[in-house]
PDB file of C-alpha atoms and ligand atoms in Angstrom:
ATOM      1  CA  UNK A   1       0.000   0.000   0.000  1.00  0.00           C
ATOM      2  CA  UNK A   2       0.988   3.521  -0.878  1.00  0.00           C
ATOM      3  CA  UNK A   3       2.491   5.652   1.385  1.00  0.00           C
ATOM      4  CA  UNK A   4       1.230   9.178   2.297  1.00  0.00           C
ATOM      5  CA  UNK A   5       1.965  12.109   4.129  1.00  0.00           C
ATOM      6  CA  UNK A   6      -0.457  15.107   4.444  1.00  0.00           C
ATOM      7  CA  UNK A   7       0.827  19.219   4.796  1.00  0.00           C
ATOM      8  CA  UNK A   8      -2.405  21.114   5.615  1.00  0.00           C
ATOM      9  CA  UNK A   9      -1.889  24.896   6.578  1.00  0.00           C
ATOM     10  CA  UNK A  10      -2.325  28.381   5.862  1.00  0.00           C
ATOM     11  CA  UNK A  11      -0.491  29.964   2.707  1.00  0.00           C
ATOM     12  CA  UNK A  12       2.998  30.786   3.036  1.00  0.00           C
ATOM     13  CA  UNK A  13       3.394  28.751   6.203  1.00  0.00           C
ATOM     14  CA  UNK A  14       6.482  26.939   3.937  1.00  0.00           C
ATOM     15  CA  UNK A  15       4.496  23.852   2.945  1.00  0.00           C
ATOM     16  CA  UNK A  16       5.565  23.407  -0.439  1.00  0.00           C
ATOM     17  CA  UNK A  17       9.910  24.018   0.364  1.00  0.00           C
ATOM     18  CA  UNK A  18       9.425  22.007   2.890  1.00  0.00           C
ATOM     19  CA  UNK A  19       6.975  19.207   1.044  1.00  0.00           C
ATOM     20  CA  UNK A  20       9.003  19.146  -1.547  1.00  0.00           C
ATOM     21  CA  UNK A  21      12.353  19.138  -0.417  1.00  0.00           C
ATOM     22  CA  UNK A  22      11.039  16.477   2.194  1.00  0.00           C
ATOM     23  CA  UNK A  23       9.547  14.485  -0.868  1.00  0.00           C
ATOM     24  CA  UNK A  24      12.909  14.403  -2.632  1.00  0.00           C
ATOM     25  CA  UNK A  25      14.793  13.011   0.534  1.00  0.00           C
ATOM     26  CA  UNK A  26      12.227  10.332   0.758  1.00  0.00           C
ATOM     27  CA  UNK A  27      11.894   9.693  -2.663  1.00  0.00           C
ATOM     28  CA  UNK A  28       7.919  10.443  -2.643  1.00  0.00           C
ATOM     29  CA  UNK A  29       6.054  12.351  -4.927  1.00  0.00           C
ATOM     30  CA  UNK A  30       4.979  16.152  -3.960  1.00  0.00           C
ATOM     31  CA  UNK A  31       1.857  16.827  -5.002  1.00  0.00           C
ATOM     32  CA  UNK A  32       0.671  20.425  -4.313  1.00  0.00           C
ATOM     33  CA  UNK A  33      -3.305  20.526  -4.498  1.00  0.00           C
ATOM     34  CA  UNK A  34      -3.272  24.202  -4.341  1.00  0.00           C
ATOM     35  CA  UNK A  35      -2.175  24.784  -8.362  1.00  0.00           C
ATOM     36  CA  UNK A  36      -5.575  22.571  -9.022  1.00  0.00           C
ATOM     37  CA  UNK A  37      -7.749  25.302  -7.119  1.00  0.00           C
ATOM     38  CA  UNK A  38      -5.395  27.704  -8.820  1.00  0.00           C
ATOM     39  CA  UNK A  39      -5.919  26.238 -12.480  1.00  0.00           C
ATOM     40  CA  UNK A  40      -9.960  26.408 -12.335  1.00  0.00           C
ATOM     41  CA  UNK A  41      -9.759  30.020 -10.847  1.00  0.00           C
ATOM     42  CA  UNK A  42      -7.399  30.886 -14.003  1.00  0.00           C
ATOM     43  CA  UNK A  43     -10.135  28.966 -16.105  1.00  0.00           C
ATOM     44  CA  UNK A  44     -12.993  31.015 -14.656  1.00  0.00           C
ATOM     45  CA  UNK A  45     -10.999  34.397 -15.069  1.00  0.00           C
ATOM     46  CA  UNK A  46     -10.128  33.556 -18.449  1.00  0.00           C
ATOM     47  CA  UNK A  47     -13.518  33.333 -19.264  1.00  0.00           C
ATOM     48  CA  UNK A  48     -14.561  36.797 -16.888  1.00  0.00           C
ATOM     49  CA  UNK A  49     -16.436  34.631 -14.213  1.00  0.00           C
ATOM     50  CA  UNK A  50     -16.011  35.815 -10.661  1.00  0.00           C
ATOM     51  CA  UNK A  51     -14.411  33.792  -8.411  1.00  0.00           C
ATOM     52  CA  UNK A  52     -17.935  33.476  -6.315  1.00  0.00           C
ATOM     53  CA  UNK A  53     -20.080  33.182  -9.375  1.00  0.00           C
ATOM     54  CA  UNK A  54     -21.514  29.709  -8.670  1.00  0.00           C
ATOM     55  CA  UNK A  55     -23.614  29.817 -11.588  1.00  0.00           C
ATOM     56  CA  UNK A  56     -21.139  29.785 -14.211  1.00  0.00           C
ATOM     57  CA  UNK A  57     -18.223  28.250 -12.712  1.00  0.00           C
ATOM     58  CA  UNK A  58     -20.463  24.601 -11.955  1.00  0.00           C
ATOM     59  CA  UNK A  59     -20.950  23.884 -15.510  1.00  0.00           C
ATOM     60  CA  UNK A  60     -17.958  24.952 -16.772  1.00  0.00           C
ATOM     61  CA  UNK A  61     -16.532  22.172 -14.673  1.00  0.00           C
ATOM     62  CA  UNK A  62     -18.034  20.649 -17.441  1.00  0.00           C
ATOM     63  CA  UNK A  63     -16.010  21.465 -20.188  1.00  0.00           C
ATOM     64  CA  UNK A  64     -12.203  21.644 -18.619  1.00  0.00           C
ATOM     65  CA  UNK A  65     -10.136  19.402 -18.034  1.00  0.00           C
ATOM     66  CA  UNK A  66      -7.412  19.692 -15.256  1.00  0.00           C
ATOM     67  CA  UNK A  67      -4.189  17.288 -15.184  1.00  0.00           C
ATOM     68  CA  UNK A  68      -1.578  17.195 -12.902  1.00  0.00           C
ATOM     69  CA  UNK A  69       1.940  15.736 -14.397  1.00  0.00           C
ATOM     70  CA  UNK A  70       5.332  15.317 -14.022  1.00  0.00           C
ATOM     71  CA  UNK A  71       8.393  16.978 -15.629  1.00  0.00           C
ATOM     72  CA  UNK A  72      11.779  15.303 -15.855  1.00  0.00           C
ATOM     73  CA  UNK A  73      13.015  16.779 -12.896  1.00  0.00           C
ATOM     74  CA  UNK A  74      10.013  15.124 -10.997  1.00  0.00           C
ATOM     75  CA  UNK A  75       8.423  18.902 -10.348  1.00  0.00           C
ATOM     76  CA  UNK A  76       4.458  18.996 -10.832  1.00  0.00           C
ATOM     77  CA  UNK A  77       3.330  20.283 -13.909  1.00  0.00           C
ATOM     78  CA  UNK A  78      -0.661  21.315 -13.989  1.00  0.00           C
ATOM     79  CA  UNK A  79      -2.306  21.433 -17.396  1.00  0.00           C
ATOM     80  CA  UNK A  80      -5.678  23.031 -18.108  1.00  0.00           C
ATOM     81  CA  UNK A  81      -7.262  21.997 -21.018  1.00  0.00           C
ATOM     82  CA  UNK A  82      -3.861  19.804 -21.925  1.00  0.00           C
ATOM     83  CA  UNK A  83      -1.839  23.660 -21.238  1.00  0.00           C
ATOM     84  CA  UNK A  84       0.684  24.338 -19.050  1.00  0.00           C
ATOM     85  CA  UNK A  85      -0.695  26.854 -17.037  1.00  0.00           C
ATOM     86  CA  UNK A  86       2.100  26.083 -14.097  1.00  0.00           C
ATOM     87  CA  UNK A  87       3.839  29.404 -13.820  1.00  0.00           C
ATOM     88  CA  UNK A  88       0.314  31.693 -14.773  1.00  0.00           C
ATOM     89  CA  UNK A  89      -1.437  30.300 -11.692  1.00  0.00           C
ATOM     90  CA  UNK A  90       1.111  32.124  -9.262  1.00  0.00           C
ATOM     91  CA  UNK A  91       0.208  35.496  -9.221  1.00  0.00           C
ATOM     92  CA  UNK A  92      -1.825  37.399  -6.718  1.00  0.00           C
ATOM     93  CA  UNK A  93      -4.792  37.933  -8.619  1.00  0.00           C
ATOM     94  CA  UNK A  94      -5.221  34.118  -9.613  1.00  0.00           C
ATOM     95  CA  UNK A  95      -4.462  33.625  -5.256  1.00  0.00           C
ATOM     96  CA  UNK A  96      -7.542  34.992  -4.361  1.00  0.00           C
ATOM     97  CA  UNK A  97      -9.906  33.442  -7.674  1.00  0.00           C
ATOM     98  CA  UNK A  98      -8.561  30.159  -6.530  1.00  0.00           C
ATOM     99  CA  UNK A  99      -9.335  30.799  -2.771  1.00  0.00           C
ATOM    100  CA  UNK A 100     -12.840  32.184  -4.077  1.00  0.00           C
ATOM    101  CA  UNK A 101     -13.418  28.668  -6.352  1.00  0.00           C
ATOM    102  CA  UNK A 102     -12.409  26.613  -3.795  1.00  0.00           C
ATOM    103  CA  UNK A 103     -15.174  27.118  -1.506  1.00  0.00           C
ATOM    104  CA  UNK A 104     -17.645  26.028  -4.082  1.00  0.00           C
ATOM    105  CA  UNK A 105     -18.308  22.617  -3.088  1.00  0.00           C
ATOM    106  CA  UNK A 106     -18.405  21.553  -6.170  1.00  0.00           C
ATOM    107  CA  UNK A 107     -14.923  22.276  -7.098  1.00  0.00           C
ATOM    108  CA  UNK A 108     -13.669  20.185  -4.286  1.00  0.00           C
ATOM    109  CA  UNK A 109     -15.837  17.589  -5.404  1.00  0.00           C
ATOM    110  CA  UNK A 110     -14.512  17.623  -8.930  1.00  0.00           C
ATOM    111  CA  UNK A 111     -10.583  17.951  -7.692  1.00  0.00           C
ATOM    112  CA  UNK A 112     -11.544  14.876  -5.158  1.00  0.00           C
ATOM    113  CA  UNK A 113     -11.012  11.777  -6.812  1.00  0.00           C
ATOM    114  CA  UNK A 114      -7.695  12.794  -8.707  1.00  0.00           C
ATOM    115  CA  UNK A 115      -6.277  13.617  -5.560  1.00  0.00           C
ATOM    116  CA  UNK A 116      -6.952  10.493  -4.137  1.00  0.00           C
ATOM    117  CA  UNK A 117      -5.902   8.843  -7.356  1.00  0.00           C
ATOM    118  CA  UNK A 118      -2.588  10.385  -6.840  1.00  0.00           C
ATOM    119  CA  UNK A 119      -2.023   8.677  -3.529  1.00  0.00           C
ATOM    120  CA  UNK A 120      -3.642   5.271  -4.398  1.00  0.00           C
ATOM    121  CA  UNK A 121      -0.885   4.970  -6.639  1.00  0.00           C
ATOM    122  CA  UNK A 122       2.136   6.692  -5.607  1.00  0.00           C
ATOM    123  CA  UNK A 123       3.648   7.454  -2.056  1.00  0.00           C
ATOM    124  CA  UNK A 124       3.333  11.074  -1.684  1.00  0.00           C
ATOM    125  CA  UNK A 125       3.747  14.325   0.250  1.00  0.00           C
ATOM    126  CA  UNK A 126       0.552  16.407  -0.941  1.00  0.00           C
ATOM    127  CA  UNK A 127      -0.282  19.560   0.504  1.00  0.00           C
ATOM    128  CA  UNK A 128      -3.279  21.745   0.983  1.00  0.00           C
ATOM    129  CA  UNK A 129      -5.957  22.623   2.978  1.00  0.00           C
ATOM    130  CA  UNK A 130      -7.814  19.573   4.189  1.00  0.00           C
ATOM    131  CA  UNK A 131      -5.910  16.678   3.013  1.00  0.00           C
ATOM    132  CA  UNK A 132      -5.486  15.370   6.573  1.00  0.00           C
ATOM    133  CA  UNK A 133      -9.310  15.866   6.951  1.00  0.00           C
ATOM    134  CA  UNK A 134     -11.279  14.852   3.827  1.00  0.00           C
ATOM    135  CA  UNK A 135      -8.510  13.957   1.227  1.00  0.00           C
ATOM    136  CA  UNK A 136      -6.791  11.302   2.718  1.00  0.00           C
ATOM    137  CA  UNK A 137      -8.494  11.390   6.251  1.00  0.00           C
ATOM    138  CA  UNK A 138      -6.362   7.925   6.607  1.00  0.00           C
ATOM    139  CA  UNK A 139      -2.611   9.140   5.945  1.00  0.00           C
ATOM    140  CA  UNK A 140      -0.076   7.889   7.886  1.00  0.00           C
ATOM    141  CA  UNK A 141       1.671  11.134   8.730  1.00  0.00           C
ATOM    142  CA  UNK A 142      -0.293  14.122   8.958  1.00  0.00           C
ATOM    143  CA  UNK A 143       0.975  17.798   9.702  1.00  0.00           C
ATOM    144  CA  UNK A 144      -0.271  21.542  10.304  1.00  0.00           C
ATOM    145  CA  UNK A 145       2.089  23.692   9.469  1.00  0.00           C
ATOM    146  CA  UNK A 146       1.866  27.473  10.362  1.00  0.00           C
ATOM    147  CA  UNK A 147       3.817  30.877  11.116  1.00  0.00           C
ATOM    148  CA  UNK A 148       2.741  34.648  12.078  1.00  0.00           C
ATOM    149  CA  UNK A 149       0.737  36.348   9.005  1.00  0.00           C
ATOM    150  CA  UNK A 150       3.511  39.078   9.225  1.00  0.00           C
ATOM    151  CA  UNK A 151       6.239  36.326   8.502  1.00  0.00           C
ATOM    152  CA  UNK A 152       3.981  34.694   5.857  1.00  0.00           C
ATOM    153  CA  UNK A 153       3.658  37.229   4.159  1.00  0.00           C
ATOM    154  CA  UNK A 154       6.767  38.340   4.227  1.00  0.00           C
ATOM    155  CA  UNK A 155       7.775  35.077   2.653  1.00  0.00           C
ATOM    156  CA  UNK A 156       5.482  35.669  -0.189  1.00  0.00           C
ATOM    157  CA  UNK A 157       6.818  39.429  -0.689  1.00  0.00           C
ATOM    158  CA  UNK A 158      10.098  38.337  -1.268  1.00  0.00           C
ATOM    159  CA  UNK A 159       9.398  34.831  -3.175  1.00  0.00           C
ATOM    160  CA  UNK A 160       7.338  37.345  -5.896  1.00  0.00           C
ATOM    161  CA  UNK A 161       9.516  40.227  -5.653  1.00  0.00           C
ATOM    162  CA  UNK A 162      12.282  37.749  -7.043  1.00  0.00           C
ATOM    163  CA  UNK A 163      10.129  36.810  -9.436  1.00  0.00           C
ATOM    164  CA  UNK A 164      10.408  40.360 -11.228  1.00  0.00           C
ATOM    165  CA  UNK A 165       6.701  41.101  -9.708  1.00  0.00           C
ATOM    166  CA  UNK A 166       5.853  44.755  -8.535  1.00  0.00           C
ATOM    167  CA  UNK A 167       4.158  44.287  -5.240  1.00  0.00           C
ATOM    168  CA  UNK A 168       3.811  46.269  -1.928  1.00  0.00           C
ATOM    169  CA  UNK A 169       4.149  44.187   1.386  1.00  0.00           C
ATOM    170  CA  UNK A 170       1.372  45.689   2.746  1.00  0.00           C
ATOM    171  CA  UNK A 171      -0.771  44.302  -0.509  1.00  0.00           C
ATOM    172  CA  UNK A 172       0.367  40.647   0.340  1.00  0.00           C
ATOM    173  CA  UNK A 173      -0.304  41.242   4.168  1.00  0.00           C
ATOM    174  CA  UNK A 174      -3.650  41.890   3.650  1.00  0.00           C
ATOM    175  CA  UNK A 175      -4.366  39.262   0.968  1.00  0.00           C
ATOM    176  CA  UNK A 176      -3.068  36.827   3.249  1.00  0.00           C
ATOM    177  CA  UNK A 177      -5.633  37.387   6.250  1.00  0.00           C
ATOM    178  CA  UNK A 178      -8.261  38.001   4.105  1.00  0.00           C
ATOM    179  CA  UNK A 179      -7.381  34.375   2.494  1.00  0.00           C
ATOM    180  CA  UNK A 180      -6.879  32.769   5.768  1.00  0.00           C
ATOM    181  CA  UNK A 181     -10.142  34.151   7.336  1.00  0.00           C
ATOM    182  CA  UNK A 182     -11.993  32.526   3.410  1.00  0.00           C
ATOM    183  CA  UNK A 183      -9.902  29.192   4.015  1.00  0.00           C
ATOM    184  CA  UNK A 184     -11.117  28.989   7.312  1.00  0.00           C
ATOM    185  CA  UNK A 185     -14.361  30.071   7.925  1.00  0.00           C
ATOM    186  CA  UNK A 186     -16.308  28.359   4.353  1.00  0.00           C
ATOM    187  CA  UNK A 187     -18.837  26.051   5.088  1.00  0.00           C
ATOM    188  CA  UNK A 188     -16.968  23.019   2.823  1.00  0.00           C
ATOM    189  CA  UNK A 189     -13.854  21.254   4.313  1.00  0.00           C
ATOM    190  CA  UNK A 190     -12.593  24.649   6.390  1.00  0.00           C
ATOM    191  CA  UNK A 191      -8.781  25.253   6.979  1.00  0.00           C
ATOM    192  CA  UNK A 192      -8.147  23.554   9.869  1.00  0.00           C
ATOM    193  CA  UNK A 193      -6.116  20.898  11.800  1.00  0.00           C
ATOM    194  CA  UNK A 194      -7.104  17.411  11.708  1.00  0.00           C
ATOM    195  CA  UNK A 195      -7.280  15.806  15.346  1.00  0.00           C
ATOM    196  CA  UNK A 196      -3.944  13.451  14.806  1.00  0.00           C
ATOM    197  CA  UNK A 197      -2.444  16.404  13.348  1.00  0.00           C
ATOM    198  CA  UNK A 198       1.349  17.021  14.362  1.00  0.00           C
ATOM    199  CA  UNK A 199       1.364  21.009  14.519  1.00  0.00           C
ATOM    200  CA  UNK A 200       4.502  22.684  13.614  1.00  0.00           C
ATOM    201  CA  UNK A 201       4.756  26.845  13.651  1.00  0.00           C
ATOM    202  CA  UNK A 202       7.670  27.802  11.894  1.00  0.00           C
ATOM    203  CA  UNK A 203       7.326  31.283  12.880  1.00  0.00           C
ATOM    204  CA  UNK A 204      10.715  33.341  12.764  1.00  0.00           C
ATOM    205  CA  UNK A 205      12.655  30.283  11.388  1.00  0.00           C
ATOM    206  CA  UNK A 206      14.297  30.087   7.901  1.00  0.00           C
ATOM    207  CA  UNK A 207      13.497  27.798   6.176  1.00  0.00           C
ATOM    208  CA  UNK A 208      15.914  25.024   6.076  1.00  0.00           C
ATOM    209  CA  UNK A 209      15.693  24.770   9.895  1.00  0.00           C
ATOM    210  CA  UNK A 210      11.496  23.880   9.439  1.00  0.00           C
ATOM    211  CA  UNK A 211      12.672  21.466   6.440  1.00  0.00           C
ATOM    212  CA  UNK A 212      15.362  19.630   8.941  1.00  0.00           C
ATOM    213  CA  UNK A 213      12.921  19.503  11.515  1.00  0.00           C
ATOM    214  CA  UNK A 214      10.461  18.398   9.537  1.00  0.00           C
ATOM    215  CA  UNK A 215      11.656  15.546   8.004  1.00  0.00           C
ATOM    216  CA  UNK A 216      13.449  14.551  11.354  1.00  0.00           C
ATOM    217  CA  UNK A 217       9.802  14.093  12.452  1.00  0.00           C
ATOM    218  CA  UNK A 218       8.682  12.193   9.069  1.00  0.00           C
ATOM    219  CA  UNK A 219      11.451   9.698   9.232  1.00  0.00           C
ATOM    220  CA  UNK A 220      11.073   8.515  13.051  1.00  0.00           C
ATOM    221  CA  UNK A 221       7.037   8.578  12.089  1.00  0.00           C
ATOM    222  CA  UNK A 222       7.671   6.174   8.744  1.00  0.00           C
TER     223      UNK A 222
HETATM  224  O1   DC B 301      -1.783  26.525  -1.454  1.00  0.00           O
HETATM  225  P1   DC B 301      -2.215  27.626  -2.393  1.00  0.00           P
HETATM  226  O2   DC B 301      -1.962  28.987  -1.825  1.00  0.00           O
HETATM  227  O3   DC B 301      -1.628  27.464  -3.773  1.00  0.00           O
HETATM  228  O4   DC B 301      -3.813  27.456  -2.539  1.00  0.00           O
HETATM  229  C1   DC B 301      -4.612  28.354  -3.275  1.00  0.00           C
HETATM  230  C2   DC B 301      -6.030  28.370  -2.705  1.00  0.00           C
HETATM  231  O5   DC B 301      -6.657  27.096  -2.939  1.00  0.00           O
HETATM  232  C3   DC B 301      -6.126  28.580  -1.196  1.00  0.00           C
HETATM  233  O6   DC B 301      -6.421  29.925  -0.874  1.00  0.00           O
HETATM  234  C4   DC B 301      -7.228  27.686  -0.734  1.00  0.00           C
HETATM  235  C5   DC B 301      -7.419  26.691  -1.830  1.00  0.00           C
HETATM  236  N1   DC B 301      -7.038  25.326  -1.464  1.00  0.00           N
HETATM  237  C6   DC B 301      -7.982  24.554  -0.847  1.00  0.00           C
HETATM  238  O7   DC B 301      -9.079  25.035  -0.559  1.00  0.00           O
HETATM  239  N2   DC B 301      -7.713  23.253  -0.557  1.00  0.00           N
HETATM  240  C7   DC B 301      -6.524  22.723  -0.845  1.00  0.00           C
HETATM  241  N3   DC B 301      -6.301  21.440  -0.559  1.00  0.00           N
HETATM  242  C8   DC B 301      -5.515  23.514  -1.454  1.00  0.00           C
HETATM  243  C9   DC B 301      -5.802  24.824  -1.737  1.00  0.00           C
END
């Protein structure tokens, strides 16, 4: 039986470094469930939905198709409609449409079952929101990972200010609690710790220190 390990926290908390890096000293796949969220809020801005217009983005559900794969170098690729939309779905705008589509029950009920395909056949690291909850409520390692908003956010600021983006900090600060208090108060599968969780705060640590101590505590758990 497959393996698999579940990240669940707030954005910015250092999930994916730390999932993936701990994926590649394992030798599991990372799967990052946020780019499929992402993906159907580029979809629905593409076509000038709203990210709360319910009405329109349920049947369009209909008529995309959304595929995770895998490049050479083992890094997720996510393909819309057979595209590579990988490195469109990470800008600030396309955040908060996929934070928007993602309480749409629906949506999580269309991204279920490949999610759960992923770690039927593959041992895994995924990350999200509620994968230790309703994704893979039976994972053998499951984590909450989590840090100040200030120090998430400053995170982001300076992951998309090397990116070439022009942003202000204080835009990112306030996208983040706005996004936190959407992930965690919607109705459908709500940010928050499972009760086996292992909870981690990585507040005011770089990063490689969370990624050590992280997978310290996945290898004495496997
Ligand atoms: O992890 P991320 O920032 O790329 O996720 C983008 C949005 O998708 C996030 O605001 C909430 C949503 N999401 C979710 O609801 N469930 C998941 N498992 C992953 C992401």
């Amino acid at each position: 039986m497959a393996t698999a390990i579940a990240i669940d926290g707030p954005a910015g908390a250092g999930k994916s470094t730390i999932a993936r890096f701990a994926a590649k000293t394992l030798g599991f796949i990372y799967v990052d469930t946020g780019a499929l969220y992402r993906a159907i809020g580029l979809s629905a801005q593409r076509r000038g939905y709203a990210g709360d217009d319910k009405a329109s983005i349920i049947p369009m559900l209909n008529e995309i198709k959304v595929e995770l794969a895998f490049n050479q170098a083992h890094e997720q690729i996510v393909l819309l409609d057979g595209e590579d939309v990988s490195g469109l779905i990470r800008t600030p705008e396309i955040s908060m449409m996929a934070s928007a589509v993602s309480a749409i029950p629906e949506v999580r009920a269309f991204l279920l079952d490949l999610q759960r395909d992923m770690a039927h056949r593959n041992n895994v690291i995924m990350d999200g929101r509620d994968i230790g909850t309703v994704v893979l409520p039976d994972a053998q390692i499951k984590i909450f990972l989590s840090a100040s908003p200030e120090c998430r956010a400053r995170r982001r600021y300076d992951e998309l200010i090397e990116k070439g983006m022009d942003v202000k900090y204080e835009d990112i600060l306030s996208d983040v609690i706005a996004r936190d208090y959407a992930d965690s108060h919607r109705d459908i599968a709500p940010l928050k710790p499972a009760d086996d969780a292992i909870m981690v705060d990585t507040s005011g640590e770089d990063l490689e220190t969370s990624v050590n101590k992280l997978v310290n505590i996945m290898r004495s758990r496997l």
